[in-house]
Amino acid sequence: MKTHQFEIIVVGAGGAGLMAGLYASRTANTAVISKLYPTRSHTGAAQGGVGAALGSSEEDHPEWHTYDTVKGSDYLGDQDAIEFMCEEAVDAVYELEPMGLPFDRTPDGKISQRPFGGHTNNITGKPVRRACHAADRTGHMILQTLYQQCIKNDVTFFDEFEVIDLLLNNGKATGIVAIEIATGEIHVFHAKAIIMATGGHGRIWEITSNAYAYTGDGVAIALRRGVPAEDMEFFQFHPTGIYKLGILITEGVRGEGGVLINGKGERFMERYAPTVKDLASRDIISRAIYLEVRDGNGINGKNYMYLDVRPETVNHYAAIDGRKRPDGKPYVVTGEEILSKLPDIVDFCRVYLGVDPITQPMPIQPTAHYAMGGIPTNKFGEVKANEKGKIIPGLYAAGECACVSVHGANRLGTNSLLDIIVFGKHAGLKAAEYVKGVDFQPLPDDPTAFTRQQLDAFKHGDGTENAFDISNEMKKVMFDDMGIFRTQKGMQAALDKVRELKERMKHVKIQDTGKIFNMDLFNTWEISNLLDLAEVTTVSALARTESRGGHSREDYPDRDDKKWLKHTFASMDEKGKITLKYQPVTITRFQPKTRVY
Amino acid sequence: MQVILKVFRYNPEKDKKPHYDTFKLDAEPTERILDLLELVKGHNDGTLSFRRSCAHGVCGSDAMRINGVNKLACKSLVKDFGEKITVEPILGLPVIKDLIVDMKPFFDNFKKVKPYFINDDPPPEKERFQSREDRERFDDTTKCILCAACTTSCPSFWASEEYLGPAAIVNAHRFIFDSRDQGAGERLKILNDVMGVSRCHTVFNCTVACPREIQITKAIGEVKKALMTGDLE
């Protein structure tokens, strides 16, 4: 066992972790630990843009961004945090540019912006250009730029270390336990503050845009140490994943004028969102696709739709919509322009589908994409110990693993990249401030005991079960019964199945007994994380007898603000029993009203 | 279709030398090679070790040699390789286990070229302006995902891992030709070293290997030209 001491440990090296690491390391002795090499993080897969009301080419205001985000959240987002994020957004983007971030440019050299779902001009209700973009690889550019800055500023990294446990003592964070993947050696990191930035858990579902690494480690680790998980029933299904594969096709495609077409050749979103049509928010479009498929309107009667960005289609519908360029000229595109704005999308379609989006429509279906829920925090990234808002000293969370909550029941596109830069930064700053005023808390006795217990379990099973099969069964039942539309019966079936799978996990025995790169061990442990989060998600969802944002119930089709304008706080005790409590939503300026696009 | 997947195996805790294991699998022609590896790991041999994350060609984890050519396993489909598929680790970096190589020499070289934005002027209140043409000038080299497919296909790198290699030069290019950056001089000095661009003999392996289709040999040529002429246009 090796022991290290740092004032601040950041777990995860995606956008939130790197931002936290950059800011924290300015004044505090900081290390960033990640199970992946930092540039492999899933931030790099974000495509369309980062939202900020810069107003590069048309009128826009942070207040409009705030309102759109509140509305997009189906009024479950905390409005103080949303206002903070949308106001910080402008400076945050202007801070990335001097780090060298290669944003696309307007003709006059400013940061270029494109329309995105749910982002509107609050006066006309029409889409507004708010997504600051770098082709269709904005997340890649952010991840690379932040990592470059970390190299420049000599930030300390522990790459390819799998974090297994969070250490608390006297109710305060005191460290984490990790395994060095290359050697199998156990490391204890003693710290004054821990910032969790471990990303999402979309690998619970069969069809997902998420990386293999997205196994919810941070949320699961915290849950096992008594930290609640907030609003886990809210998981976003992005409407446009590549058919069968789930690979993301950015909303930027529709921002550039692409439209969704059903098996009858109709632009069906006209019926579901008459004002913004294909740029409605994601929950609404995913539900529309589901309903169209159910009504037999899928392509060839199957469970997919076309996303059509062929220039003739774009120009046809842009003319009908009366869409104009910023200079007032009619919006007309060419194939070359589409290719230059969406090069990766074109590449993905060619490679995985053999389809050229310039000349053919893309087959798409909704794909599990983003966790609105996670470790509960306030706007400074401080983790809440309970629904009363008590803070756990020294523990912070930021990015997808956290629930501030700025996304509420449904996140708007471009707000995830915004979330990581704003809250990654503020968690880093707040932690750095905190560590200056406190001493190291002693580590608990035998700090690695729980880590060893968890990992050893997979070495001593009777071997009658296979973790790969268990994982696949979980993904299937969660996609079928805990997907876009839910019912009491379906969710109960999912819960029963997940609990059965958790029992079966006890019989798993890994085959790899070595120390060096034992991916068998880590991947099996990650499946246990997914199972825990699948259970918490389902229990939270069963209790919520309403439909709101990403949680849509056929047996309770309406939003119920009287009863459910509140956040779920799910806790898991040592025996694995889940308890639900609730915290009221913070409402400042915008009273809930019917959500129409 | 039936596929015979032959996989390079080496476990330093057990094996004196590497060997190959062969697996017979049912596969869809449109499946990724990564899907086959996952299947083998899940059902045939849990000890098979490889890196992977995004599974769609943007994170750079799973560069390997597939039928002798550097590819990302997640961006390579069965139908493009036929019924006999051989998977081996990339060359020129020490093999740690199975398909996993030690990436440290690769990243050390990357870090040598100052791969970060340098501009010590006080930042403007909003953004620095940049014309679309100036932004386009270095667009191609911003695509790099540091997968090492290029560098480990380069004979000069096989000869010496001290050679900075194509990926490091690509990342230097990304900044040298960024009109906002002021570090071109320092970087060109590093690239002028005996282990810098002069080691590139325009074999074009890197350009062929790049899963992001970056015109690497062209970028290296532009760096060489900048060194000779001082011209950063």
mmCIF file of N, CA and C in Angstrom, chain A residues 277-360:
data_model
loop_
_atom_site.group_PDB
_atom_site.id
_atom_site.type_symbol
_atom_site.label_atom_id
_atom_site.label_comp_id
_atom_site.label_asym_id
_atom_site.label_seq_id
_atom_site.Cartn_x
_atom_site.Cartn_y
_atom_site.Cartn_z
ATOM 1 N N LYS A 277 -40.529 23.453 -33.441
ATOM 2 C CA LYS A 277 -40.493 22.214 -34.236
ATOM 3 C C LYS A 277 -39.322 21.305 -33.872
ATOM 4 N N ASP A 278 -38.371 21.124 -34.801
ATOM 5 C CA ASP A 278 -37.276 20.180 -34.574
ATOM 6 C C ASP A 278 -36.289 20.657 -33.515
ATOM 7 N N LEU A 279 -36.459 21.888 -33.040
ATOM 8 C CA LEU A 279 -35.579 22.396 -31.985
ATOM 9 C C LEU A 279 -36.312 22.506 -30.646
ATOM 10 N N ALA A 280 -37.286 21.631 -30.449
ATOM 11 C CA ALA A 280 -37.879 21.503 -29.114
ATOM 12 C C ALA A 280 -36.859 20.822 -28.211
ATOM 13 N N SER A 281 -37.154 20.764 -26.901
ATOM 14 C CA SER A 281 -36.147 20.145 -26.044
ATOM 15 C C SER A 281 -36.220 18.627 -26.166
ATOM 16 N N ARG A 282 -35.174 17.990 -25.662
ATOM 17 C CA ARG A 282 -34.909 16.592 -26.020
ATOM 18 C C ARG A 282 -35.963 15.620 -25.517
ATOM 19 N N ASP A 283 -36.455 15.828 -24.296
ATOM 20 C CA ASP A 283 -37.457 14.908 -23.764
ATOM 21 C C ASP A 283 -38.686 14.889 -24.672
ATOM 22 N N ILE A 284 -39.069 16.070 -25.138
ATOM 23 C CA ILE A 284 -40.276 16.181 -25.957
ATOM 24 C C ILE A 284 -40.088 15.465 -27.303
ATOM 25 N N ILE A 285 -38.929 15.641 -27.904
ATOM 26 C CA ILE A 285 -38.693 15.004 -29.209
ATOM 27 C C ILE A 285 -38.569 13.484 -29.058
ATOM 28 N N SER A 286 -37.892 13.039 -28.003
ATOM 29 C CA SER A 286 -37.765 11.587 -27.805
ATOM 30 C C SER A 286 -39.138 10.944 -27.609
ATOM 31 N N ARG A 287 -40.002 11.629 -26.857
ATOM 32 C CA ARG A 287 -41.355 11.096 -26.670
ATOM 33 C C ARG A 287 -42.124 11.090 -27.990
ATOM 34 N N ALA A 288 -41.943 12.154 -28.768
ATOM 35 C CA ALA A 288 -42.640 12.228 -30.059
ATOM 36 C C ALA A 288 -42.220 11.061 -30.957
ATOM 37 N N ILE A 289 -40.936 10.749 -30.964
ATOM 38 C CA ILE A 289 -40.451 9.636 -31.793
ATOM 39 C C ILE A 289 -41.085 8.325 -31.317
ATOM 40 N N TYR A 290 -41.112 8.150 -30.003
ATOM 41 C CA TYR A 290 -41.698 6.937 -29.434
ATOM 42 C C TYR A 290 -43.161 6.805 -29.857
ATOM 43 N N LEU A 291 -43.893 7.906 -29.748
ATOM 44 C CA LEU A 291 -45.323 7.867 -30.086
ATOM 45 C C LEU A 291 -45.540 7.627 -31.577
ATOM 46 N N GLU A 292 -44.691 8.227 -32.401
ATOM 47 C CA GLU A 292 -44.794 8.013 -33.845
ATOM 48 C C GLU A 292 -44.550 6.534 -34.184
ATOM 49 N N VAL A 293 -43.548 5.962 -33.551
ATOM 50 C CA VAL A 293 -43.252 4.550 -33.789
ATOM 51 C C VAL A 293 -44.434 3.694 -33.357
ATOM 52 N N ARG A 294 -44.997 4.033 -32.181
ATOM 53 C CA ARG A 294 -46.116 3.250 -31.664
ATOM 54 C C ARG A 294 -47.327 3.338 -32.595
ATOM 55 N N ASP A 295 -47.487 4.490 -33.241
ATOM 56 C CA ASP A 295 -48.608 4.654 -34.181
ATOM 57 C C ASP A 295 -48.304 4.064 -35.555
ATOM 58 N N GLY A 296 -47.201 3.361 -35.661
ATOM 59 C CA GLY A 296 -46.876 2.731 -36.946
ATOM 60 C C GLY A 296 -46.220 3.670 -37.938
ATOM 61 N N ASN A 297 -45.721 4.817 -37.441
ATOM 62 C CA ASN A 297 -45.127 5.793 -38.362
ATOM 63 C C ASN A 297 -43.603 5.731 -38.416
ATOM 64 N N GLY A 298 -43.024 4.648 -37.911
ATOM 65 C CA GLY A 298 -41.576 4.491 -38.049
ATOM 66 C C GLY A 298 -41.204 4.264 -39.516
ATOM 67 N N ILE A 299 -39.921 4.388 -39.810
ATOM 68 C CA ILE A 299 -39.464 4.127 -41.184
ATOM 69 C C ILE A 299 -39.637 2.631 -41.453
ATOM 70 N N ASN A 300 -40.290 2.303 -42.540
ATOM 71 C CA ASN A 300 -40.591 0.906 -42.887
ATOM 72 C C ASN A 300 -41.278 0.168 -41.737
ATOM 73 N N GLY A 301 -42.054 0.922 -40.935
ATOM 74 C CA GLY A 301 -42.758 0.312 -39.811
ATOM 75 C C GLY A 301 -41.865 -0.077 -38.651
ATOM 76 N N LYS A 302 -40.596 0.259 -38.732
ATOM 77 C CA LYS A 302 -39.659 -0.117 -37.662
ATOM 78 C C LYS A 302 -39.501 1.014 -36.641
ATOM 79 N N ASN A 303 -38.636 0.762 -35.634
ATOM 80 C CA ASN A 303 -38.550 1.697 -34.510
ATOM 81 C C ASN A 303 -37.486 2.777 -34.713
ATOM 82 N N TYR A 304 -37.459 3.348 -35.916
ATOM 83 C CA TYR A 304 -36.528 4.461 -36.116
ATOM 84 C C TYR A 304 -37.127 5.521 -37.042
ATOM 85 N N MET A 305 -36.478 6.686 -37.049
ATOM 86 C CA MET A 305 -36.901 7.826 -37.865
ATOM 87 C C MET A 305 -35.719 8.250 -38.734
ATOM 88 N N TYR A 306 -35.998 9.153 -39.648
ATOM 89 C CA TYR A 306 -34.905 9.756 -40.405
ATOM 90 C C TYR A 306 -34.586 11.142 -39.857
ATOM 91 N N LEU A 307 -33.292 11.410 -39.751
ATOM 92 C CA LEU A 307 -32.824 12.774 -39.531
ATOM 93 C C LEU A 307 -32.220 13.203 -40.860
ATOM 94 N N ASP A 308 -32.812 14.234 -41.428
ATOM 95 C CA ASP A 308 -32.471 14.587 -42.812
ATOM 96 C C ASP A 308 -31.788 15.947 -42.865
ATOM 97 N N VAL A 309 -30.522 15.962 -43.256
ATOM 98 C CA VAL A 309 -29.788 17.230 -43.361
ATOM 99 C C VAL A 309 -29.264 17.436 -44.789
ATOM 100 N N ARG A 310 -29.902 16.728 -45.734
ATOM 101 C CA ARG A 310 -29.528 16.951 -47.135
ATOM 102 C C ARG A 310 -29.838 18.407 -47.491
ATOM 103 N N PRO A 311 -28.969 19.062 -48.235
ATOM 104 C CA PRO A 311 -29.178 20.492 -48.503
ATOM 105 C C PRO A 311 -30.574 20.795 -49.058
ATOM 106 N N GLU A 312 -31.091 19.941 -49.965
ATOM 107 C CA GLU A 312 -32.400 20.256 -50.547
ATOM 108 C C GLU A 312 -33.497 20.222 -49.486
ATOM 109 N N THR A 313 -33.353 19.290 -48.518
ATOM 110 C CA THR A 313 -34.347 19.209 -47.439
ATOM 111 C C THR A 313 -34.236 20.422 -46.525
ATOM 112 N N VAL A 314 -32.997 20.727 -46.126
ATOM 113 C CA VAL A 314 -32.765 21.876 -45.240
ATOM 114 C C VAL A 314 -33.328 23.146 -45.877
ATOM 115 N N ASN A 315 -33.023 23.339 -47.142
ATOM 116 C CA ASN A 315 -33.426 24.583 -47.804
ATOM 117 C C ASN A 315 -34.941 24.655 -47.993
ATOM 118 N N HIS A 316 -35.556 23.504 -48.261
ATOM 119 C CA HIS A 316 -37.009 23.437 -48.419
ATOM 120 C C HIS A 316 -37.704 23.895 -47.134
ATOM 121 N N TYR A 317 -37.297 23.310 -46.013
ATOM 122 C CA TYR A 317 -37.981 23.646 -44.751
ATOM 123 C C TYR A 317 -37.561 25.008 -44.200
ATOM 124 N N ALA A 318 -36.328 25.429 -44.479
ATOM 125 C CA ALA A 318 -35.893 26.766 -44.039
ATOM 126 C C ALA A 318 -36.741 27.833 -44.731
ATOM 127 N N ALA A 319 -37.069 27.579 -46.005
ATOM 128 C CA ALA A 319 -37.905 28.535 -46.751
ATOM 129 C C ALA A 319 -39.307 28.579 -46.156
ATOM 130 N N ILE A 320 -39.853 27.385 -45.834
ATOM 131 C CA ILE A 320 -41.192 27.327 -45.224
ATOM 132 C C ILE A 320 -41.201 28.069 -43.876
ATOM 133 N N ASP A 321 -40.107 27.861 -43.097
ATOM 134 C CA ASP A 321 -40.030 28.505 -41.779
ATOM 135 C C ASP A 321 -39.675 29.987 -41.865
ATOM 136 N N GLY A 322 -39.252 30.421 -43.030
ATOM 137 C CA GLY A 322 -38.811 31.815 -43.175
ATOM 138 C C GLY A 322 -37.505 32.092 -42.452
ATOM 139 N N ARG A 323 -36.657 31.058 -42.336
ATOM 140 C CA ARG A 323 -35.389 31.228 -41.606
ATOM 141 C C ARG A 323 -34.434 32.134 -42.382
ATOM 142 N N LYS A 324 -33.781 33.028 -41.629
ATOM 143 C CA LYS A 324 -32.855 33.972 -42.263
ATOM 144 C C LYS A 324 -31.455 33.820 -41.673
ATOM 145 N N ARG A 325 -30.457 34.243 -42.449
ATOM 146 C CA ARG A 325 -29.089 34.383 -41.934
ATOM 147 C C ARG A 325 -29.036 35.617 -41.026
ATOM 148 N N PRO A 326 -27.986 35.732 -40.182
ATOM 149 C CA PRO A 326 -27.886 36.946 -39.348
ATOM 150 C C PRO A 326 -27.916 38.233 -40.168
ATOM 151 N N ASP A 327 -27.431 38.178 -41.422
ATOM 152 C CA ASP A 327 -27.427 39.400 -42.238
ATOM 153 C C ASP A 327 -28.766 39.660 -42.929
ATOM 154 N N GLY A 328 -29.772 38.834 -42.635
ATOM 155 C CA GLY A 328 -31.111 39.066 -43.177
ATOM 156 C C GLY A 328 -31.408 38.315 -44.460
ATOM 157 N N LYS A 329 -30.381 37.693 -45.063
ATOM 158 C CA LYS A 329 -30.615 36.934 -46.302
ATOM 159 C C LYS A 329 -31.268 35.589 -45.987
ATOM 160 N N PRO A 330 -32.004 35.011 -46.934
ATOM 161 C CA PRO A 330 -32.631 33.705 -46.679
ATOM 162 C C PRO A 330 -31.571 32.648 -46.368
ATOM 163 N N TYR A 331 -31.939 31.700 -45.509
ATOM 164 C CA TYR A 331 -31.014 30.643 -45.094
ATOM 165 C C TYR A 331 -30.973 29.564 -46.171
ATOM 166 N N VAL A 332 -29.841 29.479 -46.851
ATOM 167 C CA VAL A 332 -29.658 28.457 -47.886
ATOM 168 C C VAL A 332 -28.287 27.818 -47.667
ATOM 169 N N VAL A 333 -28.242 26.481 -47.657
ATOM 170 C CA VAL A 333 -26.953 25.819 -47.427
ATOM 171 C C VAL A 333 -26.557 24.951 -48.617
ATOM 172 N N THR A 334 -25.252 24.636 -48.675
ATOM 173 C CA THR A 334 -24.751 23.705 -49.679
ATOM 174 C C THR A 334 -24.201 22.472 -48.965
ATOM 175 N N GLY A 335 -23.959 21.434 -49.729
ATOM 176 C CA GLY A 335 -23.379 20.223 -49.162
ATOM 177 C C GLY A 335 -22.030 20.481 -48.510
ATOM 178 N N GLU A 336 -21.238 21.371 -49.131
ATOM 179 C CA GLU A 336 -19.908 21.671 -48.579
ATOM 180 C C GLU A 336 -20.029 22.314 -47.194
ATOM 181 N N GLU A 337 -21.020 23.212 -47.060
ATOM 182 C CA GLU A 337 -21.209 23.869 -45.758
ATOM 183 C C GLU A 337 -21.590 22.862 -44.681
ATOM 184 N N ILE A 338 -22.493 21.952 -45.033
ATOM 185 C CA ILE A 338 -22.902 20.922 -44.071
ATOM 186 C C ILE A 338 -21.677 20.120 -43.646
ATOM 187 N N LEU A 339 -20.886 19.734 -44.628
ATOM 188 C CA LEU A 339 -19.689 18.938 -44.337
ATOM 189 C C LEU A 339 -18.720 19.703 -43.442
ATOM 190 N N SER A 340 -18.558 21.008 -43.693
ATOM 191 C CA SER A 340 -17.583 21.766 -42.905
ATOM 192 C C SER A 340 -18.088 22.015 -41.483
ATOM 193 N N LYS A 341 -19.404 22.081 -41.302
ATOM 194 C CA LYS A 341 -19.933 22.318 -39.961
ATOM 195 C C LYS A 341 -20.137 21.026 -39.170
ATOM 196 N N LEU A 342 -20.306 19.919 -39.872
ATOM 197 C CA LEU A 342 -20.613 18.654 -39.204
ATOM 198 C C LEU A 342 -19.709 17.520 -39.693
ATOM 199 N N PRO A 343 -18.395 17.748 -39.712
ATOM 200 C CA PRO A 343 -17.522 16.729 -40.319
ATOM 201 C C PRO A 343 -17.556 15.383 -39.603
ATOM 202 N N ASP A 344 -17.622 15.394 -38.268
ATOM 203 C CA ASP A 344 -17.593 14.122 -37.541
ATOM 204 C C ASP A 344 -18.882 13.337 -37.748
ATOM 205 N N ILE A 345 -20.012 14.057 -37.782
ATOM 206 C CA ILE A 345 -21.291 13.392 -38.002
ATOM 207 C C ILE A 345 -21.278 12.684 -39.360
ATOM 208 N N VAL A 346 -20.787 13.390 -40.354
ATOM 209 C CA VAL A 346 -20.712 12.799 -41.693
ATOM 210 C C VAL A 346 -19.820 11.555 -41.645
ATOM 211 N N ASP A 347 -18.702 11.666 -40.929
ATOM 212 C CA ASP A 347 -17.766 10.550 -40.804
ATOM 213 C C ASP A 347 -18.410 9.355 -40.084
ATOM 214 N N PHE A 348 -19.087 9.606 -38.951
ATOM 215 C CA PHE A 348 -19.726 8.510 -38.210
ATOM 216 C C PHE A 348 -20.718 7.773 -39.103
ATOM 217 N N CYS A 349 -21.526 8.545 -39.839
ATOM 218 C CA CYS A 349 -22.561 7.924 -40.671
ATOM 219 C C CYS A 349 -21.942 7.093 -41.786
ATOM 220 N N ARG A 350 -20.878 7.614 -42.345
ATOM 221 C CA ARG A 350 -20.220 6.864 -43.421
ATOM 222 C C ARG A 350 -19.615 5.566 -42.875
ATOM 223 N N VAL A 351 -18.949 5.674 -41.717
ATOM 224 C CA VAL A 351 -18.257 4.498 -41.164
ATOM 225 C C VAL A 351 -19.253 3.451 -40.662
ATOM 226 N N TYR A 352 -20.203 3.888 -39.824
ATOM 227 C CA TYR A 352 -21.024 2.902 -39.112
ATOM 228 C C TYR A 352 -22.290 2.504 -39.861
ATOM 229 N N LEU A 353 -22.757 3.374 -40.746
ATOM 230 C CA LEU A 353 -24.018 3.087 -41.447
ATOM 231 C C LEU A 353 -23.835 2.915 -42.947
ATOM 232 N N GLY A 354 -22.688 3.346 -43.445
ATOM 233 C CA GLY A 354 -22.524 3.365 -44.892
ATOM 234 C C GLY A 354 -23.468 4.365 -45.537
ATOM 235 N N VAL A 355 -23.854 5.393 -44.790
ATOM 236 C CA VAL A 355 -24.786 6.407 -45.275
ATOM 237 C C VAL A 355 -24.041 7.737 -45.385
ATOM 238 N N ASP A 356 -24.256 8.434 -46.490
ATOM 239 C CA ASP A 356 -23.665 9.755 -46.641
ATOM 240 C C ASP A 356 -24.746 10.812 -46.376
ATOM 241 N N PRO A 357 -24.656 11.502 -45.231
ATOM 242 C CA PRO A 357 -25.734 12.427 -44.849
ATOM 243 C C PRO A 357 -25.950 13.583 -45.824
ATOM 244 N N ILE A 358 -24.985 13.822 -46.693
ATOM 245 C CA ILE A 358 -25.164 14.900 -47.677
ATOM 246 C C ILE A 358 -26.161 14.466 -48.756
ATOM 247 N N THR A 359 -26.231 13.137 -48.979
ATOM 248 C CA THR A 359 -27.124 12.661 -50.037
ATOM 249 C C THR A 359 -28.206 11.704 -49.546
ATOM 250 N N GLN A 360 -28.098 11.271 -48.278
ATOM 251 C CA GLN A 360 -29.087 10.317 -47.758
ATOM 252 C C GLN A 360 -29.498 10.725 -46.340
#
